[in-house]
CSV table of C-alpha atoms in Angstrom, one decimal:
chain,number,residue,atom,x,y,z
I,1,UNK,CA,109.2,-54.2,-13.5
I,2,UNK,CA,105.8,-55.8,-14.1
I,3,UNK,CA,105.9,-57.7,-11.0
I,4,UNK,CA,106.8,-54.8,-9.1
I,5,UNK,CA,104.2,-52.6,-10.7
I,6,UNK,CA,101.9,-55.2,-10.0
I,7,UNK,CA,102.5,-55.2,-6.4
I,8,UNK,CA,102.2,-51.6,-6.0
I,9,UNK,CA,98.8,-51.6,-7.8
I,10,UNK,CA,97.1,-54.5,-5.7
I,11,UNK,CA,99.0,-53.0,-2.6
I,12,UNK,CA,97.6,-49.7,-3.5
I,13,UNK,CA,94.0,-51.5,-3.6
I,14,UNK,CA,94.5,-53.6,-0.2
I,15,UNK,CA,95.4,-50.2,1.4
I,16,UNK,CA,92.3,-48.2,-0.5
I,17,UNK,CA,89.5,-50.9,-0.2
I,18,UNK,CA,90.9,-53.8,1.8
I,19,UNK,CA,90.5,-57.4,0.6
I,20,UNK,CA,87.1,-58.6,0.2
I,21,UNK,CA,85.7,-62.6,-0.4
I,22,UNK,CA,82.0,-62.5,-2.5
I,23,UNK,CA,79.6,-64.4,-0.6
I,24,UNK,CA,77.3,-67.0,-1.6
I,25,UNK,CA,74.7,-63.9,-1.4
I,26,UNK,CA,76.5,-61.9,-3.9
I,27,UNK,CA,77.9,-59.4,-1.0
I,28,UNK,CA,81.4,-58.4,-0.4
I,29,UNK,CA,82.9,-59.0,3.2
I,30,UNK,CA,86.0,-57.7,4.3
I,31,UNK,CA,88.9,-60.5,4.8
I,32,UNK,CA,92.1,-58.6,5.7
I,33,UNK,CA,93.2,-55.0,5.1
I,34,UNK,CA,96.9,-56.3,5.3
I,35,UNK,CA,98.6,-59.5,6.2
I,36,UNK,CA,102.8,-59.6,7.1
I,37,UNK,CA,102.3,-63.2,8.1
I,38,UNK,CA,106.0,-63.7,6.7
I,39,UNK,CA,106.7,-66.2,9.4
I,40,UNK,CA,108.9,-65.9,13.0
I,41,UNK,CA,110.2,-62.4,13.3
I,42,UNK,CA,113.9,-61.8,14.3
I,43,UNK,CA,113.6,-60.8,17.9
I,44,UNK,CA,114.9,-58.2,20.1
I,45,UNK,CA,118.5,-59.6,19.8
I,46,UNK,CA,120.5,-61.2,16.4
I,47,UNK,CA,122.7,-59.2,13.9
I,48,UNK,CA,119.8,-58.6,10.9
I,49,UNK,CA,117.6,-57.1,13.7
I,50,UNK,CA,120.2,-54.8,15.4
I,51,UNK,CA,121.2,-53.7,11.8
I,52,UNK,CA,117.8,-52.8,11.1
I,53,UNK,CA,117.0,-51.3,14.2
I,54,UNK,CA,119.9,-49.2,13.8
I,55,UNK,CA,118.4,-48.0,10.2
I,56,UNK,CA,115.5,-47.1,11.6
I,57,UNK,CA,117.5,-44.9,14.0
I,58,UNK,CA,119.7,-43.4,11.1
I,59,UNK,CA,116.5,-42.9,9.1
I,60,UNK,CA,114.4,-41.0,11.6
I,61,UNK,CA,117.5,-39.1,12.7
I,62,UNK,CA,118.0,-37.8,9.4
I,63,UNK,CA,114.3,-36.8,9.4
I,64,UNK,CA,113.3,-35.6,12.2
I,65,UNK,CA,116.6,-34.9,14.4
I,66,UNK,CA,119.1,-33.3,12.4
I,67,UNK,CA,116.5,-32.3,9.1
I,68,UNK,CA,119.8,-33.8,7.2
I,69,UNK,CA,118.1,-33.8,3.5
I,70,UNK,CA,121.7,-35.3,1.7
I,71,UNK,CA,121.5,-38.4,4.8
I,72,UNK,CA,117.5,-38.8,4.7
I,73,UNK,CA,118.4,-38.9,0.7
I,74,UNK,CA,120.9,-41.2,0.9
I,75,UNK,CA,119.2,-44.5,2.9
I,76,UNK,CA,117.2,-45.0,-0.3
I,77,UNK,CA,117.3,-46.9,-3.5
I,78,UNK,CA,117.2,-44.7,-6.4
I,79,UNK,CA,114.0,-46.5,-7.4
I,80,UNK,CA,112.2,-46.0,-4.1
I,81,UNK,CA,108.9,-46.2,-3.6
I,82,UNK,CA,106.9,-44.5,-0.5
I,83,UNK,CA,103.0,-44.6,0.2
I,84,UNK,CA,101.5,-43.0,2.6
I,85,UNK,CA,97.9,-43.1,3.8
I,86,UNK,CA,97.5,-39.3,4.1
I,87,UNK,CA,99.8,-38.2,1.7
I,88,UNK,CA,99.4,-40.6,-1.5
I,89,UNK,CA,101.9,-42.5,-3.4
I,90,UNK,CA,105.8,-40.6,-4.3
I,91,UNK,CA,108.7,-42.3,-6.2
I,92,UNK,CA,112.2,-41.9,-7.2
I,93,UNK,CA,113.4,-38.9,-5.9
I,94,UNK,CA,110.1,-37.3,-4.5
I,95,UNK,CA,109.9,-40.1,-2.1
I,96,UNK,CA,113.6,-39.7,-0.8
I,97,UNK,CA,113.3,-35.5,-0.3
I,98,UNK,CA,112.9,-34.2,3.1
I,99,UNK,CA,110.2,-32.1,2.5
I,100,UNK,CA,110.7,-29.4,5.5
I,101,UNK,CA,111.8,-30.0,9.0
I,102,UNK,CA,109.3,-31.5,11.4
I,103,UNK,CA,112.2,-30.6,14.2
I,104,UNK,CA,111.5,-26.8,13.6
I,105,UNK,CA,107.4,-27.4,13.5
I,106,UNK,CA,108.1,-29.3,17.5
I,107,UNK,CA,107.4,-32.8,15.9
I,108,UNK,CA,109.0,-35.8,17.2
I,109,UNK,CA,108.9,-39.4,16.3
I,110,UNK,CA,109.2,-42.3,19.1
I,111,UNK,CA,109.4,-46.0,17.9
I,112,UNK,CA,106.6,-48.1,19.9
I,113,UNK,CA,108.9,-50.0,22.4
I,114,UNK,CA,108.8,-53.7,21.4
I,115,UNK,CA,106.7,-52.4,17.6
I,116,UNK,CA,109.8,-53.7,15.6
I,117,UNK,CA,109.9,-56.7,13.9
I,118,UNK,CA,112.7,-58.0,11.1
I,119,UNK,CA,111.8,-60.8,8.7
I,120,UNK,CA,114.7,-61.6,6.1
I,121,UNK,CA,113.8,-61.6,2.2
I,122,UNK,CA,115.9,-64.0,0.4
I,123,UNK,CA,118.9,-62.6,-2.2
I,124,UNK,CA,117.4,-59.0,-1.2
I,125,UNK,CA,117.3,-58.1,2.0
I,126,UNK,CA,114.2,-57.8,4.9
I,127,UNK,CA,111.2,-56.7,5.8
I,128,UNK,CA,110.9,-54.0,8.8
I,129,UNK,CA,107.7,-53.5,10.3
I,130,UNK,CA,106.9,-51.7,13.8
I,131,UNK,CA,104.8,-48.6,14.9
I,132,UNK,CA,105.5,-44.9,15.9
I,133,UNK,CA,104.2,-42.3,17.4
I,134,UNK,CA,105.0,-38.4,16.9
I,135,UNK,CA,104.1,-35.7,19.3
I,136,UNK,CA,104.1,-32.0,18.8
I,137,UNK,CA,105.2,-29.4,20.9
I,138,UNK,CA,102.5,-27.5,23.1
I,139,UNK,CA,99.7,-29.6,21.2
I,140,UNK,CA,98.0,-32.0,23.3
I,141,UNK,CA,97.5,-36.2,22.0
I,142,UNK,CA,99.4,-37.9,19.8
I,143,UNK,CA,99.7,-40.0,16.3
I,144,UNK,CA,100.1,-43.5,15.7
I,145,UNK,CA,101.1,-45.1,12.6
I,146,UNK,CA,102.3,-48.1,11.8
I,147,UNK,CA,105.1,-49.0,8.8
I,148,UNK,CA,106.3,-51.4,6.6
I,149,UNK,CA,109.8,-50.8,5.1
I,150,UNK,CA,111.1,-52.9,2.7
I,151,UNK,CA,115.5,-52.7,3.0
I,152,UNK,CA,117.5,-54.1,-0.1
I,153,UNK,CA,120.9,-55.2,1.0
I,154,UNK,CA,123.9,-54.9,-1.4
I,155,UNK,CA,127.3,-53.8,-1.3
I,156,UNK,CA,127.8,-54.1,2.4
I,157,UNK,CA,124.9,-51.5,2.6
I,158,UNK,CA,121.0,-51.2,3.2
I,159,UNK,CA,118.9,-48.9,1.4
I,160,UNK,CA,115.2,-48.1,1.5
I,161,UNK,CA,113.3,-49.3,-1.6
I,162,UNK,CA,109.8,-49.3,-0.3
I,163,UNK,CA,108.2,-47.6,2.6
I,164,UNK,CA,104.3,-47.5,3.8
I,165,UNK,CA,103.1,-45.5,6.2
I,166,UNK,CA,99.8,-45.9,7.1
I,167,UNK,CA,96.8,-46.2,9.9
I,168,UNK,CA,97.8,-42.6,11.5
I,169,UNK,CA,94.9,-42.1,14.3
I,170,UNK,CA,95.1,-40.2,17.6
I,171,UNK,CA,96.2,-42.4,20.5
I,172,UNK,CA,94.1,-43.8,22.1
I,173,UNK,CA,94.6,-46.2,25.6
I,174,UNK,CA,94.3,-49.4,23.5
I,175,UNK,CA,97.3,-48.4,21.2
């Protein structure tokens, strides 16, 4: 439980302020604002990834296709955690409500073709990473995010236990 509060804490801080080195000078330089170097990622093909990719699926479906509150509830660890740069930091069962139905408000969510990536955690589960973006009805532009959920694997089943969601900005050509 340390550990893990631990993590959120500096995690929280990377997000909020980024990491910073102290330079001979006294002045603080930005190094990274977040680094999944977590080694080769599990391609486009391979059971873990096709398992994953079809969580993300289930997970957004639940969301933002059939506004399926008990489903959406259901794909997470009771423990969850789920930060998000606009809307700040929700556990337990906060972070596994549907609040509302972004189907009803014309909001839809596409997965960046080629975003997703799958890197396997040892005796837990994997790491999911990838961008989306989400339109709405009759507004012009877009959002892009990018995500980082963290599955835990046990009994045959995954389940969400920690979700960011961060970097939402208008789309722009380089995205």
């Amino acid at each position: 439980a340390e550990v893990r509060e631990g993590l959120a804490q500096s995690l929280g801080e990377v997000l909020e302020q980024g990491i910073a080195a102290t330079t001979p000078d006294g002045r603080r330089r930005p190094v990274a604002v977040l680094n999944l170097s977590l080694g080769t990622p599990y391609g486009a093909q391979g059971r873990l990834y096709d398992e994953l990719a079809a969580m993300d699926r289930e997970l957004f479906d639940a969301a933002f296709v059939n506004c399926d509150g008990a489903k959406f509830s259901s794909l997470f660890t009771e423990d969850a955690e789920f930060y998000h740069d606009r809307d700040g930091a929700m556990t337990g069962q906060q972070a596994t409500e549907l609040r509302g139905c972004p189907r009803d408000e014309g909001v839809r969510r596409v997965l960046v073709e080629g975003s997703l990536e799958v890197y396997p955690i040892k005796d837990f589960g994997a790491v999911q990473v990838g961008r989306h973006i989400f339109t709405k009805v009759g507004e012009e532009g877009a959002t892009i995010a990018q995500f980082v959920h963290l599955w835990k694997h046990g009994d045959g089943q995954w389940r969400l236990a920690r979700v960011l969601s961060f970097d939402h900005h208008p789309v722009k050509d380089q995205d």
